[in-house]
């Protein structure tokens, strides 16, 4: 398995941070935090760049809110500037991980999405009598961080990139199930 080096400089490049800020504002362009960030865009991006290069970047406080469709769920949202950093990492790591995903994974992938998933489901439904629809309760908060990081490290050998990813993955979320001991976490409840 090929491991990728020297990713950090690509992640923190001004051009990548600018691209990430454009992607982060999709659907959030007129939100207060987005407008505030974009008002001083160049300064904000250079500040992020300096914090990342000096290893002083710290993820901010997540914001909790509840949605009720399609079912009641507690959502934890990262601050806007953190989403810019998340997109900067995604821009560089997507080509590394994309070839490893199974064909029938549709969320947040180029050329995939809801419509492609529905079309694929319809094709399967013509050939199969039964369909299983399920949901794992609190899936993302229940992910074992140490396992996730070990899987990422199998593809990423850049220590600065791994340090940044660890900082983000280990940041406390607002609806934090990670603080529970692993043995008490049950995502199937």
mmCIF file of C-alpha atoms in Angstrom, residues 5-165:
data_model
loop_
_atom_site.group_PDB
_atom_site.id
_atom_site.type_symbol
_atom_site.label_atom_id
_atom_site.label_comp_id
_atom_site.label_asym_id
_atom_site.label_seq_id
_atom_site.Cartn_x
_atom_site.Cartn_y
_atom_site.Cartn_z
ATOM 1 C CA UNK A 5 4.464 12.090 2.004
ATOM 2 C CA UNK A 6 4.921 15.858 1.850
ATOM 3 C CA UNK A 7 1.213 16.682 1.949
ATOM 4 C CA UNK A 8 1.340 19.414 4.586
ATOM 5 C CA UNK A 9 2.808 22.119 2.334
ATOM 6 C CA UNK A 10 0.025 21.454 -0.179
ATOM 7 C CA UNK A 11 -2.631 21.653 2.541
ATOM 8 C CA UNK A 12 -1.437 24.983 3.926
ATOM 9 C CA UNK A 13 -0.675 26.670 0.589
ATOM 10 C CA UNK A 14 -2.511 29.956 0.181
ATOM 11 C CA UNK A 15 -4.117 28.765 -3.057
ATOM 12 C CA UNK A 16 -5.468 25.637 -1.351
ATOM 13 C CA UNK A 17 -6.738 27.632 1.632
ATOM 14 C CA UNK A 18 -8.469 30.051 -0.767
ATOM 15 C CA UNK A 19 -10.066 27.146 -2.639
ATOM 16 C CA UNK A 20 -11.100 25.599 0.690
ATOM 17 C CA UNK A 21 -12.745 28.850 1.810
ATOM 18 C CA UNK A 22 -14.788 28.912 -1.411
ATOM 19 C CA UNK A 23 -15.924 25.321 -0.846
ATOM 20 C CA UNK A 24 -16.672 25.924 2.848
ATOM 21 C CA UNK A 25 -19.052 28.775 2.055
ATOM 22 C CA UNK A 26 -21.237 26.704 -0.266
ATOM 23 C CA UNK A 27 -24.776 27.056 1.070
ATOM 24 C CA UNK A 28 -23.510 29.307 3.894
ATOM 25 C CA UNK A 29 -22.465 32.399 1.955
ATOM 26 C CA UNK A 30 -24.742 34.817 3.814
ATOM 27 C CA UNK A 31 -24.289 33.393 7.307
ATOM 28 C CA UNK A 32 -22.787 35.808 9.814
ATOM 29 C CA UNK A 33 -19.595 33.770 10.420
ATOM 30 C CA UNK A 34 -18.992 33.370 6.669
ATOM 31 C CA UNK A 35 -19.516 37.076 5.977
ATOM 32 C CA UNK A 36 -17.208 38.032 8.853
ATOM 33 C CA UNK A 37 -14.475 35.659 7.608
ATOM 34 C CA UNK A 38 -14.844 36.809 3.986
ATOM 35 C CA UNK A 39 -14.773 40.510 4.953
ATOM 36 C CA UNK A 40 -11.102 40.033 5.884
ATOM 37 C CA UNK A 41 -10.546 36.980 3.647
ATOM 38 C CA UNK A 42 -6.879 37.496 2.818
ATOM 39 C CA UNK A 43 -5.962 38.294 6.441
ATOM 40 C CA UNK A 44 -8.002 35.333 7.733
ATOM 41 C CA UNK A 45 -6.320 32.926 5.284
ATOM 42 C CA UNK A 46 -2.811 34.198 6.084
ATOM 43 C CA UNK A 47 -3.609 33.921 9.805
ATOM 44 C CA UNK A 48 -4.724 30.317 9.300
ATOM 45 C CA UNK A 49 -1.600 29.658 7.222
ATOM 46 C CA UNK A 50 0.665 31.033 9.978
ATOM 47 C CA UNK A 51 -1.160 29.090 12.709
ATOM 48 C CA UNK A 52 -0.908 25.881 10.690
ATOM 49 C CA UNK A 53 2.760 26.305 9.789
ATOM 50 C CA UNK A 54 3.685 27.280 13.390
ATOM 51 C CA UNK A 55 1.568 24.445 14.836
ATOM 52 C CA UNK A 56 -0.463 26.936 16.889
ATOM 53 C CA UNK A 57 -3.793 26.232 15.158
ATOM 54 C CA UNK A 58 -6.432 24.987 17.589
ATOM 55 C CA UNK A 59 -9.918 23.876 16.530
ATOM 56 C CA UNK A 60 -12.689 26.075 17.905
ATOM 57 C CA UNK A 61 -15.799 25.245 19.920
ATOM 58 C CA UNK A 62 -18.466 23.223 18.103
ATOM 59 C CA UNK A 63 -22.039 24.580 18.049
ATOM 60 C CA UNK A 64 -24.967 22.302 18.929
ATOM 61 C CA UNK A 65 -28.353 22.390 17.257
ATOM 62 C CA UNK A 66 -31.170 19.952 16.663
ATOM 63 C CA UNK A 67 -32.754 19.034 13.349
ATOM 64 C CA UNK A 68 -36.027 17.161 13.085
ATOM 65 C CA UNK A 69 -36.100 15.908 9.474
ATOM 66 C CA UNK A 70 -36.004 13.105 8.574
ATOM 67 C CA UNK A 71 -35.754 12.374 12.316
ATOM 68 C CA UNK A 72 -34.664 14.220 15.441
ATOM 69 C CA UNK A 73 -30.862 14.475 15.554
ATOM 70 C CA UNK A 74 -28.386 16.521 17.539
ATOM 71 C CA UNK A 75 -25.842 18.120 15.207
ATOM 72 C CA UNK A 76 -22.461 19.562 16.189
ATOM 73 C CA UNK A 77 -21.116 22.097 13.718
ATOM 74 C CA UNK A 78 -17.521 23.255 13.585
ATOM 75 C CA UNK A 79 -16.799 26.992 13.425
ATOM 76 C CA UNK A 80 -16.467 28.388 9.902
ATOM 77 C CA UNK A 81 -12.682 28.849 10.011
ATOM 78 C CA UNK A 82 -12.332 25.198 11.080
ATOM 79 C CA UNK A 83 -14.478 24.152 8.125
ATOM 80 C CA UNK A 84 -12.008 26.013 5.884
ATOM 81 C CA UNK A 85 -9.197 23.897 7.361
ATOM 82 C CA UNK A 86 -11.301 20.726 6.939
ATOM 83 C CA UNK A 87 -11.837 21.549 3.255
ATOM 84 C CA UNK A 88 -8.128 22.333 2.816
ATOM 85 C CA UNK A 89 -7.288 18.852 4.116
ATOM 86 C CA UNK A 90 -10.060 17.288 2.029
ATOM 87 C CA UNK A 91 -8.798 18.973 -1.161
ATOM 88 C CA UNK A 92 -5.447 17.225 -0.781
ATOM 89 C CA UNK A 93 -6.490 13.895 0.760
ATOM 90 C CA UNK A 94 -9.494 13.167 -1.458
ATOM 91 C CA UNK A 95 -7.327 11.877 -4.352
ATOM 92 C CA UNK A 96 -5.406 9.715 -1.861
ATOM 93 C CA UNK A 97 -8.491 7.999 -0.409
ATOM 94 C CA UNK A 98 -11.024 8.094 -3.281
ATOM 95 C CA UNK A 99 -9.609 5.009 -5.073
ATOM 96 C CA UNK A 100 -9.966 2.969 -1.854
ATOM 97 C CA UNK A 101 -13.732 3.497 -1.455
ATOM 98 C CA UNK A 102 -16.271 0.909 -2.555
ATOM 99 C CA UNK A 103 -18.371 1.757 -5.610
ATOM 100 C CA UNK A 104 -21.630 1.957 -3.653
ATOM 101 C CA UNK A 105 -20.547 4.674 -1.247
ATOM 102 C CA UNK A 106 -22.299 7.892 -2.304
ATOM 103 C CA UNK A 107 -22.038 10.586 0.366
ATOM 104 C CA UNK A 108 -19.765 13.555 -0.400
ATOM 105 C CA UNK A 109 -18.099 12.018 -3.438
ATOM 106 C CA UNK A 110 -17.575 13.515 -6.886
ATOM 107 C CA UNK A 111 -19.997 12.092 -9.421
ATOM 108 C CA UNK A 112 -22.064 10.451 -6.681
ATOM 109 C CA UNK A 113 -24.613 11.917 -4.268
ATOM 110 C CA UNK A 114 -28.283 11.432 -3.480
ATOM 111 C CA UNK A 115 -29.558 11.086 -7.056
ATOM 112 C CA UNK A 116 -26.900 8.535 -8.013
ATOM 113 C CA UNK A 117 -27.668 6.567 -4.829
ATOM 114 C CA UNK A 118 -31.403 6.561 -5.629
ATOM 115 C CA UNK A 119 -30.720 5.369 -9.183
ATOM 116 C CA UNK A 120 -28.483 2.587 -7.873
ATOM 117 C CA UNK A 121 -31.125 1.614 -5.304
ATOM 118 C CA UNK A 122 -33.760 1.421 -8.043
ATOM 119 C CA UNK A 123 -31.528 -0.883 -10.103
ATOM 120 C CA UNK A 124 -31.061 -3.157 -7.085
ATOM 121 C CA UNK A 125 -34.779 -3.090 -6.247
ATOM 122 C CA UNK A 126 -35.695 -4.468 -9.681
ATOM 123 C CA UNK A 127 -33.448 -7.476 -9.066
ATOM 124 C CA UNK A 128 -34.124 -8.120 -5.352
ATOM 125 C CA UNK A 129 -37.266 -8.877 -3.410
ATOM 126 C CA UNK A 130 -36.204 -7.343 -0.069
ATOM 127 C CA UNK A 131 -34.441 -4.167 0.981
ATOM 128 C CA UNK A 132 -32.879 -3.390 4.339
ATOM 129 C CA UNK A 133 -32.973 0.223 5.477
ATOM 130 C CA UNK A 134 -31.084 0.917 8.677
ATOM 131 C CA UNK A 135 -29.347 3.639 10.595
ATOM 132 C CA UNK A 136 -26.656 3.388 13.248
ATOM 133 C CA UNK A 137 -27.535 5.670 16.134
ATOM 134 C CA UNK A 138 -24.920 8.367 16.801
ATOM 135 C CA UNK A 139 -22.584 6.828 14.218
ATOM 136 C CA UNK A 140 -20.049 9.636 13.864
ATOM 137 C CA UNK A 141 -19.654 10.391 17.569
ATOM 138 C CA UNK A 142 -19.221 6.661 18.226
ATOM 139 C CA UNK A 143 -16.304 6.154 15.818
ATOM 140 C CA UNK A 144 -13.210 4.906 17.649
ATOM 141 C CA UNK A 145 -10.722 7.709 17.061
ATOM 142 C CA UNK A 146 -7.610 5.577 17.547
ATOM 143 C CA UNK A 147 -8.775 3.143 14.850
ATOM 144 C CA UNK A 148 -9.676 5.978 12.470
ATOM 145 C CA UNK A 149 -6.255 7.583 12.929
ATOM 146 C CA UNK A 150 -4.480 4.249 12.419
ATOM 147 C CA UNK A 151 -6.368 3.734 9.145
ATOM 148 C CA UNK A 152 -5.470 7.230 7.938
ATOM 149 C CA UNK A 153 -1.842 6.688 8.913
ATOM 150 C CA UNK A 154 -1.719 3.620 6.654
ATOM 151 C CA UNK A 155 -2.050 6.018 3.677
ATOM 152 C CA UNK A 156 -0.486 9.227 5.054
ATOM 153 C CA UNK A 157 3.144 9.214 6.161
ATOM 154 C CA UNK A 158 3.504 12.995 6.447
ATOM 155 C CA UNK A 159 3.933 13.636 10.193
ATOM 156 C CA UNK A 160 2.798 17.279 10.049
ATOM 157 C CA UNK A 161 -0.367 16.259 8.217
ATOM 158 C CA UNK A 162 -1.039 13.483 10.722
ATOM 159 C CA UNK A 163 -0.496 15.912 13.635
ATOM 160 C CA UNK A 164 -3.075 18.273 12.134
ATOM 161 C CA UNK A 165 -5.563 15.460 11.530
#
